[in-house]
JSON list of C-alpha atoms in Angstrom, two decimals:
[
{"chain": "A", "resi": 1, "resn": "UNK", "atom": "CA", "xyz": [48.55, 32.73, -43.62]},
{"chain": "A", "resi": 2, "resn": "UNK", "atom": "CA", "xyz": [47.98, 31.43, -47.26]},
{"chain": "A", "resi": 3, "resn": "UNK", "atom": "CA", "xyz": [45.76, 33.99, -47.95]},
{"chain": "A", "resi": 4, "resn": "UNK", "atom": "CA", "xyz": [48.21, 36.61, -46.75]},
{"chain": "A", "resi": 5, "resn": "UNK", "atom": "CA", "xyz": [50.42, 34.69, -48.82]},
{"chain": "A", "resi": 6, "resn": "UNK", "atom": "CA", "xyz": [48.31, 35.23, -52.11]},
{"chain": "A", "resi": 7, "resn": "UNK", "atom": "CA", "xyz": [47.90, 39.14, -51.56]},
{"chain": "A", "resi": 8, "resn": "UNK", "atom": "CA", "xyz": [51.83, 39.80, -50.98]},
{"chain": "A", "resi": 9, "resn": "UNK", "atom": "CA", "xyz": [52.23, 37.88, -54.22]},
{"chain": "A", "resi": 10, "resn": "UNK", "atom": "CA", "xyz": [49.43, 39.64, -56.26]},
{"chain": "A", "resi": 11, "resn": "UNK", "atom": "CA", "xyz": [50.80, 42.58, -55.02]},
{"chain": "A", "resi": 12, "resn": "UNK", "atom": "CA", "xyz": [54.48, 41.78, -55.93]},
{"chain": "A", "resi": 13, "resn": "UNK", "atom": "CA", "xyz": [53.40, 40.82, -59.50]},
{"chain": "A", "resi": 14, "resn": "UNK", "atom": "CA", "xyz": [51.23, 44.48, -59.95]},
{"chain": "A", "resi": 15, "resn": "UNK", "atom": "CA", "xyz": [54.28, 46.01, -58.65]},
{"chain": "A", "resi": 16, "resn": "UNK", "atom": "CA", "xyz": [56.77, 44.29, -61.26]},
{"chain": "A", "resi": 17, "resn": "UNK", "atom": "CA", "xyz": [54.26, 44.51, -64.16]},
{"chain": "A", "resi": 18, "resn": "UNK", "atom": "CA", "xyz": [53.97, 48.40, -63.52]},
{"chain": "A", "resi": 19, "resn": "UNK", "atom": "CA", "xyz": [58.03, 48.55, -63.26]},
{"chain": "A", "resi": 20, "resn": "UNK", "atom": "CA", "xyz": [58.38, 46.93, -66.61]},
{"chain": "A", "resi": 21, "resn": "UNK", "atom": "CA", "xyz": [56.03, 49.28, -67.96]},
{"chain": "A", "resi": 22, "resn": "UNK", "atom": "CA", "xyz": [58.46, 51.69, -66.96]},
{"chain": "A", "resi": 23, "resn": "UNK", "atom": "CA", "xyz": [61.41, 49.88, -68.59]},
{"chain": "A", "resi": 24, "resn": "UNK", "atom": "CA", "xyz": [59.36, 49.68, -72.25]},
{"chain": "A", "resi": 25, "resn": "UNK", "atom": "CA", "xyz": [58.15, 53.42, -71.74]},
{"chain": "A", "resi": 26, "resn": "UNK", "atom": "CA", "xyz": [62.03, 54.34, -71.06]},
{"chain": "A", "resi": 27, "resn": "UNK", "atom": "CA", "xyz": [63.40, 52.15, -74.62]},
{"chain": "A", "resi": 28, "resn": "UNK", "atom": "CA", "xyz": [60.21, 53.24, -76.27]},
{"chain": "A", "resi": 29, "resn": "UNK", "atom": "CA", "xyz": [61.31, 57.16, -75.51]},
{"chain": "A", "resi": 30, "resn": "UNK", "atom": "CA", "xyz": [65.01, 56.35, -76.36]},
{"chain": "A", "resi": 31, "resn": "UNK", "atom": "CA", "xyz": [66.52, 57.13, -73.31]},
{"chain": "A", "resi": 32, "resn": "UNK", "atom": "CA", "xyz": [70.09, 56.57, -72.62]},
{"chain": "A", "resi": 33, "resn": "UNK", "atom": "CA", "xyz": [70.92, 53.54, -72.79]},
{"chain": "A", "resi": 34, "resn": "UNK", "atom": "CA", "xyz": [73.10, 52.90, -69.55]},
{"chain": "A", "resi": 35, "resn": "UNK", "atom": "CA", "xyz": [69.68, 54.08, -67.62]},
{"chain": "A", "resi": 36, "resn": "UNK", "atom": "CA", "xyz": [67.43, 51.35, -68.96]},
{"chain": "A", "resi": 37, "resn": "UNK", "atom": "CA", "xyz": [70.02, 48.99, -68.12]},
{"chain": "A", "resi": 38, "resn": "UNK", "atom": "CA", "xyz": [70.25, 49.77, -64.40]},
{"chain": "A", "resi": 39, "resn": "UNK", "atom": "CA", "xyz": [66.28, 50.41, -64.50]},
{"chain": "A", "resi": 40, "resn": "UNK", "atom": "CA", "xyz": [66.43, 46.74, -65.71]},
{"chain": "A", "resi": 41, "resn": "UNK", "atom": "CA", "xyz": [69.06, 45.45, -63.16]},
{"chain": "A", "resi": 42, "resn": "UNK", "atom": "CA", "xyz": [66.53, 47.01, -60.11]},
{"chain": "A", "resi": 43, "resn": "UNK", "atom": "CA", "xyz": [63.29, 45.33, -61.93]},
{"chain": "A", "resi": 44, "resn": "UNK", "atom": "CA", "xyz": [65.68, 41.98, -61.73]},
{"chain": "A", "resi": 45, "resn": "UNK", "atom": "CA", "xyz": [66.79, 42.41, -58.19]},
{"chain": "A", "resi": 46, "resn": "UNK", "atom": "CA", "xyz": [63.20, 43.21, -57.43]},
{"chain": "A", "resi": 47, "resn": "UNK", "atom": "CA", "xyz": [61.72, 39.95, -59.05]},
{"chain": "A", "resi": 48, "resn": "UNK", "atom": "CA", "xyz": [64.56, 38.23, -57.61]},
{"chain": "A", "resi": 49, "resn": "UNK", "atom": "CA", "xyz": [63.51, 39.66, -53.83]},
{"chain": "A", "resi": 50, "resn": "UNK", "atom": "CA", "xyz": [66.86, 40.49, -52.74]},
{"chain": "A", "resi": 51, "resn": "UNK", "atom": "CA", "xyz": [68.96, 37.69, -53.31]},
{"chain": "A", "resi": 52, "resn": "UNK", "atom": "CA", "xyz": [72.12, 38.78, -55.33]},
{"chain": "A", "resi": 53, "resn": "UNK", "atom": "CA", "xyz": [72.78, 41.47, -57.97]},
{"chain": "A", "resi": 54, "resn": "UNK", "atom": "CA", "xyz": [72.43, 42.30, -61.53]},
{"chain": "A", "resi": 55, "resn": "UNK", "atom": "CA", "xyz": [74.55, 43.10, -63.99]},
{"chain": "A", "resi": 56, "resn": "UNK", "atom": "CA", "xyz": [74.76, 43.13, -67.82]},
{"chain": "A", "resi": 57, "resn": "UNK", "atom": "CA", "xyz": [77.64, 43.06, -70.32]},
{"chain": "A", "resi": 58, "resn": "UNK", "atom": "CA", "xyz": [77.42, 43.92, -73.90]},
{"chain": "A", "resi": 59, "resn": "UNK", "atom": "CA", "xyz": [79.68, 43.15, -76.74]},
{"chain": "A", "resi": 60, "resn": "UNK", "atom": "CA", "xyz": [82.83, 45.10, -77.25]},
{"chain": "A", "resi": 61, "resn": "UNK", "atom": "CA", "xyz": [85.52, 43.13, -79.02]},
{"chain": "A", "resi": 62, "resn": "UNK", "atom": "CA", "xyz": [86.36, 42.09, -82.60]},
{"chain": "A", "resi": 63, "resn": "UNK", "atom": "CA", "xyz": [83.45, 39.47, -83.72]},
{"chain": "A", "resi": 64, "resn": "UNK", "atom": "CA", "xyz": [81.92, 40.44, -80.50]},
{"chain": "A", "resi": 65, "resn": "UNK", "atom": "CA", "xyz": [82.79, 37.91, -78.83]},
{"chain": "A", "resi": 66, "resn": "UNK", "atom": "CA", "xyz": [84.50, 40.01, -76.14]},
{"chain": "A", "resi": 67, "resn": "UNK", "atom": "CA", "xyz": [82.36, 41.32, -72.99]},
{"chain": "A", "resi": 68, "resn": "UNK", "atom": "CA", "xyz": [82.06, 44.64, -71.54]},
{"chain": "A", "resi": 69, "resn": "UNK", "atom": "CA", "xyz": [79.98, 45.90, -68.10]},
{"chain": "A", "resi": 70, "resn": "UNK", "atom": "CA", "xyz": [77.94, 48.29, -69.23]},
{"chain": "A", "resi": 71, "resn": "UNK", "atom": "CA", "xyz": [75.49, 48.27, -66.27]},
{"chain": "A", "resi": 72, "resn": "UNK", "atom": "CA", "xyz": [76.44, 46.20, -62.73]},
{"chain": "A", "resi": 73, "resn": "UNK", "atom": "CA", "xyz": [74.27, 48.98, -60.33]},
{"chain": "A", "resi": 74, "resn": "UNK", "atom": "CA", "xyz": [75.57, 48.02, -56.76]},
{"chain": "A", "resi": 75, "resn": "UNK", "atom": "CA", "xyz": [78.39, 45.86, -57.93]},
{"chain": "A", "resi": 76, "resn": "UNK", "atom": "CA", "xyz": [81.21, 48.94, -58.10]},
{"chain": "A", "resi": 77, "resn": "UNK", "atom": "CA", "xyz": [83.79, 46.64, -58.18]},
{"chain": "A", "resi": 78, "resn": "UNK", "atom": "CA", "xyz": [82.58, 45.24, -61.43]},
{"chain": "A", "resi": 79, "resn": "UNK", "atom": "CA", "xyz": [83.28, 48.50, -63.50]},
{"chain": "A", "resi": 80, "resn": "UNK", "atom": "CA", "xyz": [85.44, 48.52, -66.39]},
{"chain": "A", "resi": 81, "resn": "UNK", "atom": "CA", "xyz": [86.04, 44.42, -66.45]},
{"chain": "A", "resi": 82, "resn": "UNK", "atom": "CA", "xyz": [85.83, 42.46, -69.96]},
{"chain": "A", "resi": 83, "resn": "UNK", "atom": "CA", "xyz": [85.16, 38.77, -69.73]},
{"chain": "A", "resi": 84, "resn": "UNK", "atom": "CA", "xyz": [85.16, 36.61, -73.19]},
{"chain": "A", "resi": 85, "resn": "UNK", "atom": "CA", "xyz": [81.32, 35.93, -74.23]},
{"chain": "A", "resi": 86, "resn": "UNK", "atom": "CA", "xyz": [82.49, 31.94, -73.72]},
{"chain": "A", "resi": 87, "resn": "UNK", "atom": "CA", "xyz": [84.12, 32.19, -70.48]},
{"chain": "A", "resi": 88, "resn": "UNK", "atom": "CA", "xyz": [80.89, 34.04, -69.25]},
{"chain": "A", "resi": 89, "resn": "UNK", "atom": "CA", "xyz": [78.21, 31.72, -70.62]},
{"chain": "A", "resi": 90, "resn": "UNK", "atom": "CA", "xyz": [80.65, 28.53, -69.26]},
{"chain": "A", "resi": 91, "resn": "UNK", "atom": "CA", "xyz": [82.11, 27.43, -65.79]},
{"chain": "A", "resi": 92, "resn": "UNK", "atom": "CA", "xyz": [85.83, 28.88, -66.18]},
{"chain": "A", "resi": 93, "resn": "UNK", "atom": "CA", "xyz": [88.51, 30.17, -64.60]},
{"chain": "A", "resi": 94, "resn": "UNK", "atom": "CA", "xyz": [87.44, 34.11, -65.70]},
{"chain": "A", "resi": 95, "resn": "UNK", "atom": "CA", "xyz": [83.84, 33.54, -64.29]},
{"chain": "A", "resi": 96, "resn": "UNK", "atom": "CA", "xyz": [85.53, 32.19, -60.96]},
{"chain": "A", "resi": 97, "resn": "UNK", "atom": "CA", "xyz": [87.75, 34.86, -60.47]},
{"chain": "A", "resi": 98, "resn": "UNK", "atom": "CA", "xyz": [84.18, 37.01, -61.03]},
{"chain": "A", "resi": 99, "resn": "UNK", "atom": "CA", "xyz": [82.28, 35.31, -58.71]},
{"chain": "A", "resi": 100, "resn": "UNK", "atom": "CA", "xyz": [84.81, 35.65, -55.33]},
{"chain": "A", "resi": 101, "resn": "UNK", "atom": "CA", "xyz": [84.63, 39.47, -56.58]},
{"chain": "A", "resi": 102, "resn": "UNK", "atom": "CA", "xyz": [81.22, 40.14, -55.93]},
{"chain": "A", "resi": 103, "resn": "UNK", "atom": "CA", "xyz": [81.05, 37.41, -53.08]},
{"chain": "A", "resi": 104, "resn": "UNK", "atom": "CA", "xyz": [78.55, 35.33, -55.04]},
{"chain": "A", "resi": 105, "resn": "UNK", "atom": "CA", "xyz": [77.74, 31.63, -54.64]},
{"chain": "A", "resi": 106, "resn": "UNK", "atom": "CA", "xyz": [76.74, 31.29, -57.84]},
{"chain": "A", "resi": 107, "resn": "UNK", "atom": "CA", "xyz": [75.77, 33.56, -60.91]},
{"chain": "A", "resi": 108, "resn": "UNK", "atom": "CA", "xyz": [72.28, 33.21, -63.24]},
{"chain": "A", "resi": 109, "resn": "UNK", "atom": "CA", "xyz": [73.39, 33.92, -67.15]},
{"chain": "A", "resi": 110, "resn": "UNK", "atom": "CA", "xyz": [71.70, 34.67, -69.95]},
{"chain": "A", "resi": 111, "resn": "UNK", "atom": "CA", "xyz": [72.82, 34.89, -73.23]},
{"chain": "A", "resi": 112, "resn": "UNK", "atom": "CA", "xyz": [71.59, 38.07, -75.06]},
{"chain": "A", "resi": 113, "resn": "UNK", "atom": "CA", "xyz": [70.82, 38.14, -79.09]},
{"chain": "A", "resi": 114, "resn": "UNK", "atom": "CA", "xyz": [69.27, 40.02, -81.45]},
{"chain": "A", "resi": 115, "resn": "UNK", "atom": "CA", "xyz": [66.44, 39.13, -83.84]},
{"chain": "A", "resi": 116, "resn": "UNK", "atom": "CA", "xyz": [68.83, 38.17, -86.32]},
{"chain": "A", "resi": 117, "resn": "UNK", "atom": "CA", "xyz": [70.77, 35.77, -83.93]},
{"chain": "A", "resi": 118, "resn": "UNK", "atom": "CA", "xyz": [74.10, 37.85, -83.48]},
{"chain": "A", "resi": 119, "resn": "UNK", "atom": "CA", "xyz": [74.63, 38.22, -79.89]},
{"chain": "A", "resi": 120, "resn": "UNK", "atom": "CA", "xyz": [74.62, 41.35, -77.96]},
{"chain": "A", "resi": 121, "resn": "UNK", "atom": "CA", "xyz": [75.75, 40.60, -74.75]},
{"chain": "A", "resi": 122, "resn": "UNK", "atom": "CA", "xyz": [74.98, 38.47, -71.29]},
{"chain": "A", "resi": 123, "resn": "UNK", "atom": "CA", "xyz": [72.30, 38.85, -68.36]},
{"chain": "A", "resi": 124, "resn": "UNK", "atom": "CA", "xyz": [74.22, 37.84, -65.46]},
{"chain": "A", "resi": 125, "resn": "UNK", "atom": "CA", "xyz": [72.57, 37.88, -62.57]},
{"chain": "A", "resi": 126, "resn": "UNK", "atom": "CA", "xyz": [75.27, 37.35, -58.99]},
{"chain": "A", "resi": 127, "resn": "UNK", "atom": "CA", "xyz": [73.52, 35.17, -56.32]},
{"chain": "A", "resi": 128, "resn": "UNK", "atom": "CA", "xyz": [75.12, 36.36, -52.99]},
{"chain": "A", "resi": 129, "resn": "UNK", "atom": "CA", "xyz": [73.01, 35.13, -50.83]},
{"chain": "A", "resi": 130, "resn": "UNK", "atom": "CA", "xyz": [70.09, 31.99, -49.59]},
{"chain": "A", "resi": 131, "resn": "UNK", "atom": "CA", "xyz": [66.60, 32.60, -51.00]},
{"chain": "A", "resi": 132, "resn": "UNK", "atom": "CA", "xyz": [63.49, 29.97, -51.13]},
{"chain": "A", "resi": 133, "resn": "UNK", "atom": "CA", "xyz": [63.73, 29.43, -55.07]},
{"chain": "A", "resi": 134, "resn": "UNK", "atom": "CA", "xyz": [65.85, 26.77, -56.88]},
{"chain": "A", "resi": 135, "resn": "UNK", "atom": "CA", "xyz": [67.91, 27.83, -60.07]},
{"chain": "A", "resi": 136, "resn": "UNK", "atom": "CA", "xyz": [65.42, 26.77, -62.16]},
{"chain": "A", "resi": 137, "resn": "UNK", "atom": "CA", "xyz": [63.02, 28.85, -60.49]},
{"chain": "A", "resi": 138, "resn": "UNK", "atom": "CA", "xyz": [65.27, 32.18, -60.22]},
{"chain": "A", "resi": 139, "resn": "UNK", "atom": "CA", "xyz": [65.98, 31.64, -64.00]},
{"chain": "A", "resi": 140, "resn": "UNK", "atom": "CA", "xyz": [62.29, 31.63, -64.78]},
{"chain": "A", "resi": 141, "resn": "UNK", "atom": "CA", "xyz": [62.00, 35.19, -62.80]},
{"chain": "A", "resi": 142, "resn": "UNK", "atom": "CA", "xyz": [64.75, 36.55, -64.33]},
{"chain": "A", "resi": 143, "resn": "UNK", "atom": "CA", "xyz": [64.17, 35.69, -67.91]},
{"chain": "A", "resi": 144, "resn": "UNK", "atom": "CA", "xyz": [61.38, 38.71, -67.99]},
{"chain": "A", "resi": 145, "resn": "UNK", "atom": "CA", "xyz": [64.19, 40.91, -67.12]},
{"chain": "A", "resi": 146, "resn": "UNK", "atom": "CA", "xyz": [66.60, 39.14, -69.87]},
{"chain": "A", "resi": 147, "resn": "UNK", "atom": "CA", "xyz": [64.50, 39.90, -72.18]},
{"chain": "A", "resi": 148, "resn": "UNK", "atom": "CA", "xyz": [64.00, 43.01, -71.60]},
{"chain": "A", "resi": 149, "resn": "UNK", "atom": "CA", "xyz": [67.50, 43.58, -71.85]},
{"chain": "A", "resi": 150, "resn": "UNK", "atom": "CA", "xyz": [67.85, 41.97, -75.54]},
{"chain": "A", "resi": 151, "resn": "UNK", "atom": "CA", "xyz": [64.98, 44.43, -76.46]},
{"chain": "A", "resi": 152, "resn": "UNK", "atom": "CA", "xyz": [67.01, 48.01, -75.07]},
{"chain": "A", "resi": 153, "resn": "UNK", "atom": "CA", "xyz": [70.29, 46.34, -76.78]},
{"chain": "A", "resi": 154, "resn": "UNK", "atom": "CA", "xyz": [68.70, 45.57, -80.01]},
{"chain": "A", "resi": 155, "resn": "UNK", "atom": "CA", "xyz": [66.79, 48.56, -80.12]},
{"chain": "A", "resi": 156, "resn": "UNK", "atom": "CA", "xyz": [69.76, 50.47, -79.53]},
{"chain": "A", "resi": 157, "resn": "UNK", "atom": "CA", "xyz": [72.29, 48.92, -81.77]},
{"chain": "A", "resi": 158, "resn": "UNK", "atom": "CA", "xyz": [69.74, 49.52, -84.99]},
{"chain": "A", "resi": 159, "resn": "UNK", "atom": "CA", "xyz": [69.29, 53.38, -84.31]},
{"chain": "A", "resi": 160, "resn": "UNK", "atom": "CA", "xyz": [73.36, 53.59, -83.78]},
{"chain": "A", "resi": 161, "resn": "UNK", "atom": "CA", "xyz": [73.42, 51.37, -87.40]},
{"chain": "A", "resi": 162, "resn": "UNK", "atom": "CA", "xyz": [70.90, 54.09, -88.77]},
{"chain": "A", "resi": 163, "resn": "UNK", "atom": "CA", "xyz": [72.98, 57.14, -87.56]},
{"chain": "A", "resi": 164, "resn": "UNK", "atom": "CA", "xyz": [76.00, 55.28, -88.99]},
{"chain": "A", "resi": 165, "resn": "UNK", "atom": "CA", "xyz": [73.75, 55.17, -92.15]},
{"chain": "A", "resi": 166, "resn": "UNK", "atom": "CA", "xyz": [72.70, 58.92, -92.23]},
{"chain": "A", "resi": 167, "resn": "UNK", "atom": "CA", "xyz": [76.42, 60.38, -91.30]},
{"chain": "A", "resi": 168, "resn": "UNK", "atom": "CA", "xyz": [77.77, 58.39, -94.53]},
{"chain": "A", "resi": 169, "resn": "UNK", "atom": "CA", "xyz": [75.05, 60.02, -96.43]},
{"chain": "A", "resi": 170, "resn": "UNK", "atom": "CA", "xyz": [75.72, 63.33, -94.98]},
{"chain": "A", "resi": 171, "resn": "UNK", "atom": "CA", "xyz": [79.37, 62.67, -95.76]},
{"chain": "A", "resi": 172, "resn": "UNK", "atom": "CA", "xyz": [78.51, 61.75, -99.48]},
{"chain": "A", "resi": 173, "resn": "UNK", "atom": "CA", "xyz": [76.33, 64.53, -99.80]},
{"chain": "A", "resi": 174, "resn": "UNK", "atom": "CA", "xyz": [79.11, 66.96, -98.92]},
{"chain": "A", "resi": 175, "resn": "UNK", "atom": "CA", "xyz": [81.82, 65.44, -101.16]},
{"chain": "A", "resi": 176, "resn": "UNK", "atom": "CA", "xyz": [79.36, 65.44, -104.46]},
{"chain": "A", "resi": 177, "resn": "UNK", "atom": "CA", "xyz": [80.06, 68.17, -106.65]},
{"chain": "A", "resi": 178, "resn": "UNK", "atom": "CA", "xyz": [75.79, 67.81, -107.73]},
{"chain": "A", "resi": 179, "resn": "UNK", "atom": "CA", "xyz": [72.69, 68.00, -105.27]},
{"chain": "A", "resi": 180, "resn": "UNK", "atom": "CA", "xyz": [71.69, 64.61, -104.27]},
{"chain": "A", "resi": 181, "resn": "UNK", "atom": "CA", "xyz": [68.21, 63.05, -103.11]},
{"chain": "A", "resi": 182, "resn": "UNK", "atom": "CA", "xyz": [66.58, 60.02, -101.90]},
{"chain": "A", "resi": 183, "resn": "UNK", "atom": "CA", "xyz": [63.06, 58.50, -102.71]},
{"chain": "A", "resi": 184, "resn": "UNK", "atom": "CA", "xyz": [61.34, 56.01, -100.63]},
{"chain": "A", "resi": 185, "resn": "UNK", "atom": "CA", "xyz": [59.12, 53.10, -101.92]},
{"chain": "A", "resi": 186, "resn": "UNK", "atom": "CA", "xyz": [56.04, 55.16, -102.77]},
{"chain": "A", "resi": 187, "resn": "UNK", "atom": "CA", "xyz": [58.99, 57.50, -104.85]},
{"chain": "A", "resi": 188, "resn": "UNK", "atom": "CA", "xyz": [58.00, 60.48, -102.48]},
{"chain": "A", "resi": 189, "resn": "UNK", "atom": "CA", "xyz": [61.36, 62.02, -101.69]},
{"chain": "A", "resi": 190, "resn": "UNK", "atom": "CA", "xyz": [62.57, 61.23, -98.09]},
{"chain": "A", "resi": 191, "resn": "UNK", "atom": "CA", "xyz": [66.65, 62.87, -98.14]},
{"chain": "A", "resi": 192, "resn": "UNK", "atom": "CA", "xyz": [67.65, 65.82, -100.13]},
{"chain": "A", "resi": 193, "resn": "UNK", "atom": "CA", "xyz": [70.37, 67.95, -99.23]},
{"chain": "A", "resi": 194, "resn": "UNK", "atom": "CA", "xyz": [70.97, 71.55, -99.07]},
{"chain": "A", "resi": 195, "resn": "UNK", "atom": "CA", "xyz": [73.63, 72.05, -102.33]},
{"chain": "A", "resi": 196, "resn": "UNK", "atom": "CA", "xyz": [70.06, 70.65, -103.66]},
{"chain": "A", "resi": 197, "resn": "UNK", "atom": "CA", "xyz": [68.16, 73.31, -102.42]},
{"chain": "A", "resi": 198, "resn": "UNK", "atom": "CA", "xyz": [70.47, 75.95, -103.65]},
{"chain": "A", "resi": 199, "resn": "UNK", "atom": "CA", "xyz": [70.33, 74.42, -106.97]},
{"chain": "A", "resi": 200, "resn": "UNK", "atom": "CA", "xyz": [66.62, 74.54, -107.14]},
{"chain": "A", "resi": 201, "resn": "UNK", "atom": "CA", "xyz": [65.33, 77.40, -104.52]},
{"chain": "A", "resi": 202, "resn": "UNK", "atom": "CA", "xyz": [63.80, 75.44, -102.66]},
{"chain": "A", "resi": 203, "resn": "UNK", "atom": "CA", "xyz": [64.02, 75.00, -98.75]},
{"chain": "A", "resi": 204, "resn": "UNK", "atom": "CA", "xyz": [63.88, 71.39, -96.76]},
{"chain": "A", "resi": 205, "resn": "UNK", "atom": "CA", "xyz": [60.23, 71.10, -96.33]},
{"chain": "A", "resi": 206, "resn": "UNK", "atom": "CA", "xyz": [59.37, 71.57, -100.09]},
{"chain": "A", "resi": 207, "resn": "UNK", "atom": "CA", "xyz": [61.49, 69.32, -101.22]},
{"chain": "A", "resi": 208, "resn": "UNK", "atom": "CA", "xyz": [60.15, 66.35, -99.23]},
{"chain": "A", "resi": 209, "resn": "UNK", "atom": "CA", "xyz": [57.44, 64.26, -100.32]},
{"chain": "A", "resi": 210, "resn": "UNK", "atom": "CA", "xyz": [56.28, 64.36, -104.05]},
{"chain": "A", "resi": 211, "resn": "UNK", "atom": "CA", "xyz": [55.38, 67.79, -104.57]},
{"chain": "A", "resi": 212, "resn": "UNK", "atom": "CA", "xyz": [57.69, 68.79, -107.11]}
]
């Protein structure tokens, strides 16, 4: 029996290793965001084996500290809701009201935050029903998953800051009576726009780099 024990486990951990795998190769290729969240949720429920639901809420209000579901897979009833970021993290009234919702005992959350300490959201994770682990222990097998979640939100609020970044240059570049460029470190050019290339004759690719 304890041998059979130790193969279901090994097995269990190769099969959760390969499934976060998944979830880096999915942030790595910059797939939609909503997907790697429920991909997450399923690894969680997984590592969890089957004893409540996932969810995650990301920041939405003014000085985010204002919650929004932006992936609850199997928890329909959860779509749409907003929860302040301190009546999530705390025992309140809000969370309550959450919990008899989605017919949960209790409800595993993890505060999510960036590498620069702003938060991003909340891994909360629904217990709905008995397992063999403590809270302690379900934490412990969650916090993978948590942090996989920080990575997809961080990840995905610095390329929507870097599109913000390149449609204010593109805006610029339109209003400016005069061709405009940018040079990186090395002072190779890395931006020039196109009332720049009619100025000079040249097209995108030869103005790039240092070659002229």
């Amino acid at each position: 029996l304890a041998i059979s024990r130790d193969v279901t486990d090994i097995k269990q951990a190769q099969l959760q290793e390969s499934l976060e795998r998944g979830v880096l190769e999915s942030i790595a290729g910059n797939a939609p965001l909503s997907d790697i969240l429920n991909e997450i949720c399923s690894l969680a429920e997984f590592a969890a084996e089957g004893v409540g639901r996932c969810s995650v809420f990301v920041v939405s209000g003014p000085q985010d500290q204002e919650l929004q579901v932006a992936a609850a897979p199997g928890l329909a009833m959860l779509a749409g809701r907003r929860i302040a970021r301190e009546h999530a993290l705390q025992e309140s009234e809000k969370l309550t009201e959450l919990l008899k919702l989605t017919g949960s005992a209790a409800a595993v959350r993890v505060p999510l935050d960036g590498p620069d300490g702003l938060p991003l959201g909340v891994f909360v994770f629904w217990v709905t029903g008995p397992g063999s682990k403590g809270e302690a222990e379900l934490t412990a097998k969650l916090e993978s998953s948590a942090n996989l979640a920080s990575i997809a939100l961080a990840r995905s609020s610095h390329l929507q800051r870097l599109r913000n970044k390149q449609d204010r240059l593109q805006a610029i570049s339109r209003a400016a009576p005069v061709g405009i460029y940018r040079v990186g470190a090395s002072g190779a050019v890395v931006y020039s726009d196109e009332r720049l290339g009619k100025s000079t004759g040249l097209t995108a690719a030869q103005r790039q780099g240092d070659g002229w």
